[in-house]
Amino acid sequence: MTHLPYLIGAFSVFVLVLVADALGSWLRLRNARQLALRRQERLRARDTAPATAPLATELSR
Amino acid sequence: MNALTRWFHQLGSPPTFDRFAARWSRVFYVAAVPVLLIGLWQGLFVVPAEQKQLDAFRILYIHVPSAWMSLFVFALMALYSAIALIWRIKICEILAMACAPMGAGFTLITLLTGSIWGKGTWGTWWDWDPRMTSELVLLFLYLGVIGLYHAIEDRRSAARAAGLLAIVGVSLLPVIRYSVDWWGGLHQRQSINMFGDNAVRGQLIAPLWWMVVATKLWFAGSLLAKARADNLAREAGKAWVAERFATGPAGEIPR
């Protein structure tokens, strides 16, 4: 096969960009899932927390 | 309202889009792999070497589909941006911005593989030829859209600003397409037509169509995966996300 180094270089670029794109998509999705999950956990924790904060006292000062 | 119109309206809703994208991004990625492998195998090992360019012409099996995709993705991004600007559809904003990274990727492949092919056949890595220069400007436009979208904190304002750049930038596409006819240069004229006559022998064309289909499928998978991630990031505090991400006893995150 002639031009072998050029073929290797060009096809490597193609495969690398496609793999990097797929990996980037997967990482972004995983990151978004984790952020959404953490946010939902924070919201749940805030809803279930006992109302012990001395809000009334603060307002009466 | 007929069923198809209703389906389109429903798809504009973030939870419906999330379910759709989760299923179809995987389907497109999985479908792209065998088509890509067939195209690469045929392009590298099945078709005979070309008479003048010898084996260097095999680079065109990745260069040409990537070049077509670089233009197609930009046009699609501008279309989604126009829809988002006119009808304020949030999913279209997300889809427009999800086009940019893979579009930039295809443009980068086009420029690099073209450069490698040029070294093998023309004897030079680069020339300030109208086609090559306008394709480089396209890469800068993609980077501009990505940069603008990430530079503004409010996601909706960012998508509108970057979308406007995409709409303005679409005027570059006919310049790229016809640059060789208008100004000549080192780059050859179009030798492969989707619907007309081809200057390339029929025997050498088949792998190209496999690669065209493969790049389209890969892009569809990538677009939906990225759009889904952006959609989830924007909707993180909503009730549907809470339902979707309700953790099981082992604390496992659903897909």
Coordinates of C-alpha atoms in Angstrom, one line a residue:
Chain A
M1 CA 0.0 0.0 0.0
T2 CA 1.4 3.4 -1.0
H3 CA 1.2 6.6 1.1
L4 CA 0.8 4.4 4.3
P5 CA 2.0 7.1 6.8
Y6 CA -0.5 9.6 5.3
L7 CA -3.3 7.0 5.5
I8 CA -2.5 6.2 9.1
G9 CA -2.3 9.9 10.0
A10 CA -5.6 10.8 8.4
F11 CA -7.6 7.8 9.6
S12 CA -6.2 8.3 13.1
V13 CA -7.4 11.9 13.1
F14 CA -10.9 10.7 12.1
V15 CA -11.2 8.0 14.7
L16 CA -9.7 10.2 17.4
V17 CA -12.1 13.1 16.8
L18 CA -15.1 10.7 16.8
V19 CA -14.0 8.9 20.0
A20 CA -13.2 12.2 21.7
D21 CA -16.7 13.5 20.8
A22 CA -18.4 10.3 22.1
L23 CA -16.3 10.5 25.3
G24 CA -17.2 14.2 25.7
S25 CA -20.9 13.5 25.3
W26 CA -20.7 10.7 27.8
L27 CA -18.8 12.8 30.4
R28 CA -21.3 15.8 29.9
L29 CA -24.2 13.5 30.4
R30 CA -22.7 11.9 33.5
N31 CA -21.9 15.3 34.9
A32 CA -25.4 16.6 34.2
R33 CA -26.9 13.5 35.9
Q34 CA -24.8 13.8 39.0
L35 CA -25.5 17.6 39.3
A36 CA -29.3 16.9 38.9
L37 CA -29.1 14.1 41.5
R38 CA -27.2 16.3 44.0
R39 CA -29.6 19.1 43.5
Q40 CA -32.6 16.9 44.0
E41 CA -31.0 15.5 47.2
R42 CA -30.4 19.0 48.5
L43 CA -34.1 19.9 47.8
R44 CA -35.3 16.7 49.5
A45 CA -33.1 17.4 52.6
R46 CA -34.4 21.0 52.8
D47 CA -38.0 19.8 52.7
T48 CA -37.6 17.0 55.3
A49 CA -35.4 19.1 57.7
P50 CA -37.2 19.8 61.1
A51 CA -38.3 23.4 61.4
T52 CA -36.0 24.2 64.4
A53 CA -34.7 27.5 63.1
P54 CA -35.6 30.3 65.5
L55 CA -37.2 32.3 62.8
A56 CA -39.9 33.8 65.1
T57 CA -37.3 34.9 67.6
E58 CA -35.3 36.6 64.9
L59 CA -38.3 38.5 63.8
S60 CA -39.3 39.5 67.4
R61 CA -36.0 41.1 68.2
Chain B
M1 CA -54.5 18.3 15.6
N2 CA -53.2 15.1 13.9
A3 CA -50.9 12.6 15.7
L4 CA -47.7 13.8 14.1
T5 CA -48.2 17.4 15.0
R6 CA -49.1 16.4 18.5
W7 CA -46.0 14.3 18.7
F8 CA -43.8 17.3 17.6
H9 CA -45.5 19.5 20.3
Q10 CA -44.9 16.9 22.9
L11 CA -41.2 16.5 21.9
G12 CA -40.8 20.2 22.7
S13 CA -41.4 19.4 26.3
P14 CA -38.2 18.7 28.3
P15 CA -39.3 15.5 30.0
T16 CA -40.5 14.0 26.7
F17 CA -37.4 15.1 24.9
D18 CA -35.2 13.5 27.7
R19 CA -36.9 10.1 27.2
F20 CA -36.7 10.4 23.4
A21 CA -33.0 11.4 23.5
A22 CA -32.0 8.7 26.0
R23 CA -33.4 6.0 23.8
W24 CA -32.5 7.3 20.4
S25 CA -28.9 8.6 21.0
R26 CA -27.9 5.0 21.9
V27 CA -29.7 3.6 18.9
F28 CA -28.0 6.0 16.5
Y29 CA -24.5 5.4 18.1
V30 CA -25.0 1.6 17.9
A31 CA -26.2 1.8 14.3
A32 CA -23.3 4.0 13.3
V33 CA -20.6 1.6 14.4
P34 CA -21.2 -1.3 12.0
V35 CA -21.9 1.1 9.1
L36 CA -18.7 3.0 9.9
L37 CA -16.7 -0.3 10.1
I38 CA -18.0 -1.4 6.7
G39 CA -17.2 1.9 5.1
L40 CA -13.7 2.0 6.6
W41 CA -13.0 -1.7 5.7
Q42 CA -14.2 -1.2 2.1
G43 CA -12.4 2.1 1.7
L44 CA -9.1 0.8 3.0
F45 CA -9.0 -2.8 1.8
V46 CA -11.7 -3.6 -0.8
V47 CA -11.6 -0.9 -3.5
P48 CA -8.5 -0.9 -5.7
A49 CA -6.0 2.0 -5.7
E50 CA -6.8 4.9 -7.9
Q51 CA -4.7 5.3 -11.1
K52 CA -3.1 8.8 -10.4
Q53 CA -3.4 9.3 -6.7
L54 CA -2.7 5.6 -5.8
D55 CA -3.7 4.9 -2.2
A56 CA -3.8 8.5 -1.1
F57 CA -7.3 8.8 -2.6
R58 CA -8.6 6.6 0.3
I59 CA -8.3 9.6 2.6
L60 CA -11.2 11.1 0.6
Y61 CA -13.5 8.5 2.1
I62 CA -13.2 10.4 5.4
H63 CA -12.4 13.8 4.1
V64 CA -15.5 14.2 1.8
P65 CA -18.2 13.0 4.2
S66 CA -16.7 15.2 7.0
A67 CA -16.6 18.2 4.7
W68 CA -20.3 17.7 3.8
M69 CA -21.1 17.2 7.5
S70 CA -19.3 20.4 8.5
L71 CA -21.6 22.4 6.1
F72 CA -24.8 20.4 6.9
V73 CA -24.3 20.7 10.7
F74 CA -23.8 24.5 10.5
A75 CA -27.0 24.8 8.3
L76 CA -28.9 22.7 10.8
M77 CA -27.6 24.7 13.8
A78 CA -28.7 28.0 12.0
L79 CA -32.2 26.4 11.4
Y80 CA -32.6 25.3 15.0
S81 CA -31.4 28.8 16.1
A82 CA -33.9 30.5 13.8
I83 CA -36.8 28.4 15.1
A84 CA -35.7 29.0 18.7
L85 CA -35.5 32.8 18.1
I86 CA -38.8 33.0 16.3
W87 CA -41.0 30.6 18.4
R88 CA -38.9 30.6 21.6
I89 CA -38.7 26.8 21.8
K90 CA -36.2 25.9 24.5
I91 CA -35.4 22.4 23.0
C92 CA -34.5 24.0 19.7
E93 CA -32.0 26.3 21.6
I94 CA -30.5 23.3 23.2
L95 CA -30.4 21.3 19.9
A96 CA -28.7 24.3 18.1
M97 CA -26.0 24.6 20.7
A98 CA -25.5 20.8 20.8
C99 CA -24.7 20.9 17.0
A100 CA -21.7 23.1 17.5
P101 CA -19.1 20.7 19.1
M102 CA -19.6 17.9 16.6
G103 CA -19.8 20.4 13.7
A104 CA -16.4 21.8 14.8
G105 CA -15.1 18.2 15.0
F106 CA -16.1 17.5 11.5
T107 CA -14.6 20.8 10.3
L108 CA -11.3 19.9 12.1
I109 CA -11.3 16.4 10.5
T110 CA -11.9 18.1 7.0
L111 CA -9.0 20.5 7.5
L112 CA -6.5 18.0 8.9
T113 CA -7.3 15.1 6.5
G114 CA -7.3 17.6 3.6
S115 CA -3.9 18.8 4.7
I116 CA -2.5 15.3 5.0
W117 CA -4.0 14.4 1.6
G118 CA -2.5 17.6 0.1
K119 CA 1.0 16.7 1.4
G120 CA 0.7 13.3 -0.2
T121 CA -0.6 14.5 -3.6
W122 CA 0.2 18.3 -4.0
G123 CA 3.4 18.2 -1.9
T124 CA 2.2 20.9 0.5
W125 CA 0.4 20.8 3.9
W126 CA -1.4 24.1 3.4
D127 CA -2.2 26.7 0.8
W128 CA -4.3 29.9 1.3
D129 CA -6.6 28.6 -1.4
P130 CA -10.3 30.0 -1.2
R131 CA -11.9 26.6 -0.3
M132 CA -9.3 25.8 2.4
T133 CA -9.4 29.3 3.8
S134 CA -13.2 29.5 3.9
E135 CA -13.3 26.1 5.6
L136 CA -10.9 27.4 8.2
V137 CA -13.1 30.5 8.8
L138 CA -16.0 28.0 9.3
L139 CA -14.0 26.3 12.1
F140 CA -13.5 29.8 13.7
L141 CA -17.2 30.4 13.4
Y142 CA -18.0 27.1 15.2
L143 CA -15.5 28.0 17.9
G144 CA -17.1 31.5 18.1
V145 CA -20.6 30.0 18.7
I146 CA -19.3 27.6 21.3
G147 CA -17.3 30.3 23.1
L148 CA -20.2 32.8 23.0
Y149 CA -22.6 30.2 24.4
H150 CA -20.3 29.5 27.4
A151 CA -19.3 33.1 28.0
I152 CA -22.8 34.3 29.0
E153 CA -24.1 33.0 32.3
D154 CA -27.8 33.0 31.6
R155 CA -28.4 29.9 29.4
R156 CA -31.3 31.3 27.4
S157 CA -29.6 34.6 26.6
A158 CA -26.4 32.7 25.7
A159 CA -28.2 30.5 23.3
R160 CA -30.0 33.4 21.7
A161 CA -26.7 35.4 21.2
A162 CA -24.8 32.3 19.9
G163 CA -27.8 31.4 17.7
L164 CA -27.7 34.8 16.1
L165 CA -24.1 34.3 15.2
A166 CA -25.0 30.9 13.7
I167 CA -27.7 32.5 11.6
V168 CA -25.4 35.3 10.3
G169 CA -22.6 32.8 9.8
V170 CA -24.7 30.6 7.5
S171 CA -23.9 33.1 4.7
L172 CA -20.5 31.5 4.6
L173 CA -21.8 28.2 3.4
P174 CA -22.5 29.1 -0.3
V175 CA -19.1 30.8 -0.3
I176 CA -17.4 27.6 0.8
R177 CA -19.5 25.5 -1.7
Y178 CA -18.8 27.8 -4.7
S179 CA -15.4 29.2 -3.8
V180 CA -13.7 26.8 -6.3
D181 CA -16.0 27.8 -9.1
W182 CA -15.7 31.6 -8.3
W183 CA -12.1 31.9 -7.6
G184 CA -10.4 28.7 -8.7
G185 CA -7.3 27.8 -6.5
L186 CA -5.5 24.7 -5.7
H187 CA -8.5 22.7 -4.5
Q188 CA -10.1 20.6 -7.2
R189 CA -13.7 21.2 -8.4
Q190 CA -16.5 19.0 -7.1
S191 CA -16.0 15.5 -8.5
I192 CA -18.8 13.7 -6.5
N193 CA -22.4 14.7 -6.8
M194 CA -25.2 13.1 -4.8
F195 CA -27.8 13.4 -7.6
G196 CA -25.7 14.0 -10.7
D197 CA -22.8 12.5 -12.7
N198 CA -19.6 11.7 -10.9
A199 CA -16.1 12.2 -12.1
V200 CA -15.0 9.2 -9.9
R201 CA -15.4 5.6 -11.2
G202 CA -18.6 3.9 -9.9
Q203 CA -16.5 1.1 -8.4
L204 CA -14.8 3.6 -6.0
I205 CA -18.0 5.3 -4.9
A206 CA -19.7 2.6 -2.7
P207 CA -17.5 3.1 0.5
L208 CA -18.2 6.8 0.3
W209 CA -21.9 6.3 0.7
W210 CA -21.3 4.0 3.6
M211 CA -19.2 6.7 5.2
V212 CA -21.8 9.4 4.5
V213 CA -24.5 7.4 6.2
A214 CA -22.2 6.5 9.1
T215 CA -21.2 10.1 9.8
K216 CA -24.9 11.1 9.7
L217 CA -25.8 8.4 12.2
W218 CA -22.9 9.2 14.5
F219 CA -23.8 12.9 14.4
A220 CA -27.5 12.1 15.3
G221 CA -26.3 10.1 18.3
S222 CA -23.9 12.8 19.4
L223 CA -26.5 15.6 19.0
L224 CA -29.1 13.8 21.1
A225 CA -26.6 12.9 23.8
K226 CA -25.3 16.4 24.1
A227 CA -28.7 18.0 23.9
R228 CA -29.9 15.6 26.7
A229 CA -27.0 16.6 28.9
D230 CA -27.8 20.3 28.4
N231 CA -31.5 19.8 28.9
L232 CA -30.8 17.9 32.2
A233 CA -28.4 20.6 33.4
R234 CA -31.0 23.4 32.7
E235 CA -33.9 21.4 34.3
A236 CA -32.0 20.1 37.3
G237 CA -34.4 21.5 39.9
K238 CA -37.7 20.4 38.2
A239 CA -40.1 17.8 39.5
W240 CA -39.7 15.6 36.5
V241 CA -36.0 15.3 37.0
A242 CA -36.7 14.3 40.6
E243 CA -39.0 11.5 39.4
R244 CA -36.5 10.5 36.7
F245 CA -33.6 10.3 39.1
A246 CA -35.4 8.8 42.1
T247 CA -32.6 6.6 43.5
G248 CA -33.1 2.9 44.3
P249 CA -32.1 1.2 47.6
A250 CA -28.5 0.8 46.4
G251 CA -28.4 4.5 45.5
E252 CA -27.9 3.7 41.8
I253 CA -28.4 6.5 39.3
P254 CA -30.9 5.5 36.6
R255 CA -29.7 5.9 33.0

